[in-house]
Amino acid sequence: MHVLVVTAVPVERDAVTRAYGDEPAVHRIRGAEIHRTGPLDVLAGGAGPAAAAASTAFALAAHPYGLVVSAGIGGGFAPVAPVGSLAVSRRIGAADLGAETPDGFVPVTGLGFGRTWHTPPPALVRAAAEATGATPGDILTVSTATGTAETTAALLAAHPHAVAEAMEGFGVAEAAELAGVPVLEIRAVSNTVGPRDRDAWRIGDALTALTEAFGKLIPVLEGWTRHDRDDTAD
Ligand SMILES: O=C(O)c1cccc(C(=O)CC[C@H]2O[C@@H](n3cnc4c(=O)[nH]cnc43)[C@H](O)[C@@H]2O)c1
């Protein structure tokens, strides 16, 4: 079965397909453009959790997939995920989905509905981390990229196992969950989470790291057997 990889923007999509070497075959399903190369169908689904969820759900309705991967560049939390390194999701969390109260942020689950975490198959996370050298940990999905030291500290206080943040993983995971398909997130770190300094972002280096990561990840994804999928142990 093919693996659906969802990125935010076309340059991230192209960094993923470049890993396979062959020129991808392009399939258009209404507004969505799927780039197929080897076992991967790669879709630039848009930035943010809503666009990611909508495009992932659309692709999953059009074709059966064995796995969905949210991939791209991301912000890394210091010191565990420096610029140029990789992060892979033990969990995928919606860090800013909830309500602000006089006593602080309350996640949707604290309001009595929704969910804030998705958990990828632990055996797949281990295999991906071993193959690529990615740091395993929580990857946070935010609708607003963090840009201050205060927000960074608050996120780390609430999520001490966070390694990276990005803007799509939770949306991709919500759609995958609805379709009954397992999910994984992998991020190549382009910048450190903290006070915004766009000039310090190393997008080119991160895209190169993303290509190299998928070069190592493709055999893992191809070889991810039913036996592996049944392994739910940590
Ligand atoms: O400007 C460019 O050339 C360019 C090339 C590739 C990607 C981009 C993006 O801005 C991608 C946006 C995408 O990146 C994720 N991201 C990266 N760093 C962070 C962060 O610190 N906090 C949250 N998200 C981050 C995110 O998933 C965006 O959708 C630009």
Coordinates of N, CA, C and O and ligand atoms in Angstrom, one line a residue, residues 7-12 46-49 70-76 140-147 164-169 185 187-194 196 198 201 203-204 207, ligand 1:
T7 N 2.7 17.6 3.2 CA 3.6 18.7 3.6 C 2.7 20.0 3.5 O 1.6 19.9 3.0
A8 N 3.3 21.1 4.0 CA 2.5 22.3 3.9 C 2.6 23.0 2.5 O 1.7 23.3 1.9
V9 N 3.9 23.1 2.0 CA 4.1 23.9 0.8 C 4.9 23.0 -0.2 O 5.5 22.0 0.1
P10 N 4.8 23.4 -1.5 CA 5.4 22.7 -2.6 C 6.9 22.4 -2.4 O 7.4 21.3 -2.8
V11 N 7.7 23.4 -1.9 CA 9.1 23.1 -1.8 C 9.4 22.0 -0.8 O 10.3 21.2 -1.0
E12 N 8.5 21.8 0.2 CA 8.7 20.7 1.1 C 8.3 19.4 0.4 O 9.0 18.3 0.6
G46 N -1.2 22.6 2.1 CA -1.5 23.9 2.7 C -0.9 24.1 4.1 O -0.7 23.1 4.8
A47 N -0.8 25.3 4.5 CA -0.2 25.6 5.9 C -1.3 25.7 6.9 O -2.4 26.2 6.6
G48 N -1.0 25.1 8.1 CA -2.0 25.2 9.2 C -2.8 23.9 9.3 O -3.0 23.2 8.4
P49 N -3.3 23.7 10.5 CA -4.0 22.5 10.8 C -5.3 22.3 10.0 O -5.7 21.1 9.7
S70 N 2.9 13.2 8.2 CA 3.0 14.7 8.2 C 4.5 15.1 8.2 O 5.2 14.7 9.1
A71 N 4.9 15.8 7.2 CA 6.4 16.1 7.0 C 6.6 17.5 6.6 O 5.8 18.1 5.9
G72 N 7.8 18.0 6.9 CA 8.2 19.3 6.5 C 9.3 19.9 7.4 O 9.9 19.2 8.2
I73 N 9.4 21.2 7.3 CA 10.3 21.9 8.2 C 9.6 22.2 9.5 O 8.3 22.2 9.5
G74 N 10.3 22.6 10.5 CA 9.6 22.9 11.8 C 10.6 23.7 12.7 O 11.8 23.8 12.4
G75 N 10.0 24.2 13.8 CA 10.8 24.8 14.8 C 11.3 23.8 15.8 O 10.5 22.9 16.2
G76 N 12.5 23.8 16.2 CA 13.1 22.8 17.2 C 13.2 23.5 18.6 O 13.6 24.6 18.7
L140 N 4.5 19.4 18.6 CA 3.4 20.2 18.9 C 2.9 20.9 17.6 O 3.7 21.3 16.8
T141 N 1.5 20.9 17.5 CA 0.9 21.7 16.4 C 0.4 23.0 16.9 O -0.3 22.9 17.9
V142 N 0.8 24.1 16.3 CA 0.3 25.4 16.7 C -0.3 26.1 15.5 O 0.1 25.9 14.4
S143 N -1.3 26.9 15.7 CA -1.9 27.7 14.7 C -1.1 29.0 14.5 O -1.2 29.6 13.4
T144 N -0.4 29.4 15.5 CA 0.4 30.6 15.5 C 1.8 30.2 15.9 O 2.0 29.7 17.0
A145 N 2.8 30.3 14.9 CA 4.1 29.9 15.2 C 4.7 30.7 16.4 O 4.4 32.0 16.5
T146 N 5.3 30.1 17.3 CA 5.8 30.7 18.5 C 6.8 31.8 18.2 O 7.7 31.5 17.3
G147 N 6.8 32.9 18.8 CA 7.7 34.0 18.5 C 8.2 34.8 19.7 O 8.8 35.8 19.5
A164 N 9.7 19.6 19.0 CA 9.5 20.5 17.9 C 8.1 21.0 17.8 O 7.2 20.4 18.4
E165 N 7.9 22.1 17.1 CA 6.6 22.5 16.7 C 6.5 22.8 15.2 O 7.5 23.1 14.6
A166 N 5.3 22.6 14.8 CA 4.9 22.9 13.4 C 3.5 23.3 13.3 O 2.8 23.4 14.4
M167 N 2.9 23.3 12.1 CA 1.5 23.9 12.1 C 0.5 22.9 11.4 O -0.6 23.3 11.2
E168 N 0.9 21.7 11.1 CA 0.0 20.8 10.4 C -0.2 19.4 11.0 O -1.3 18.8 10.7
G169 N 0.7 18.9 11.8 CA 0.6 17.5 12.2 C -0.7 17.1 12.8 O -1.2 16.0 12.5
E185 N 4.7 11.8 12.2 CA 5.2 13.2 11.8 C 6.7 13.2 11.9 O 7.3 12.7 12.9
R187 N 9.9 16.1 11.2 CA 10.2 17.5 10.9 C 11.7 17.7 10.8 O 12.5 17.1 11.7
A188 N 12.2 18.4 9.8 CA 13.5 18.9 9.7 C 13.6 20.3 10.3 O 12.8 21.2 9.9
V189 N 14.5 20.5 11.3 CA 14.4 21.8 12.0 C 15.1 22.9 11.2 O 16.3 22.9 10.9
S190 N 14.3 23.9 10.9 CA 14.8 25.1 10.2 C 15.1 26.3 11.1 O 15.8 27.2 10.7
N191 N 14.6 26.2 12.3 CA 14.8 27.4 13.2 C 14.5 26.9 14.7 O 13.9 25.9 14.9
T192 N 15.0 27.6 15.6 CA 14.8 27.3 17.0 C 13.6 28.0 17.5 O 13.3 29.2 17.2
V193 N 12.7 27.3 18.2 CA 11.5 27.9 18.8 C 11.9 29.0 19.8 O 12.7 28.7 20.7
G194 N 11.5 30.2 19.6 CA 11.8 31.3 20.6 C 11.5 32.6 19.9 O 10.7 32.7 19.0
R196 N 11.1 35.5 17.6 CA 11.2 35.4 16.1 C 12.3 36.1 15.5 O 12.6 37.3 15.8
R198 N 13.5 35.7 11.7 CA 13.3 35.0 10.4 C 14.6 34.9 9.6 O 14.8 33.9 8.9
W201 N 16.4 31.6 10.1 CA 15.9 30.4 9.7 C 16.8 29.8 8.6 O 17.3 30.5 7.7
I203 N 16.2 27.4 6.0 CA 15.2 26.6 5.3 C 15.9 25.7 4.3 O 15.5 24.5 4.2
G204 N 16.9 26.2 3.6 CA 17.6 25.3 2.6 C 18.2 24.1 3.3 O 18.1 23.0 2.8
L207 N 15.5 21.7 4.3 CA 15.0 20.9 3.2 C 15.9 19.8 2.7 O 15.5 18.7 2.4
Ligands
LIG1 O1 10.2 31.0 2.7 C1 10.5 30.0 2.2 O2 11.3 29.8 1.2 C2 9.9 28.7 2.7 C3 10.3 27.5 2.2 C4 9.8 26.3 2.7 C5 8.9 26.4 3.8 C6 8.5 27.7 4.2 C7 7.6 27.8 5.3 O3 7.4 28.8 5.9 C8 6.9 26.6 5.7 C9 5.9 26.9 6.7 C10 5.7 25.7 7.6 O4 6.9 25.5 8.3 C11 6.6 25.0 9.6 N1 7.4 25.7 10.6 C12 8.7 26.0 10.4 N2 9.2 26.6 11.5 C13 8.1 26.7 12.4 C14 8.0 27.2 13.7 O5 9.0 27.7 14.4 N3 6.8 27.1 14.3 C15 5.7 26.6 13.6 N4 5.8 26.1 12.4 C16 7.0 26.1 11.8 C17 5.1 25.1 9.7 O6 4.6 23.8 9.7 C18 4.7 25.9 8.5 O7 3.5 25.5 7.9 C19 9.0 28.8 3.7

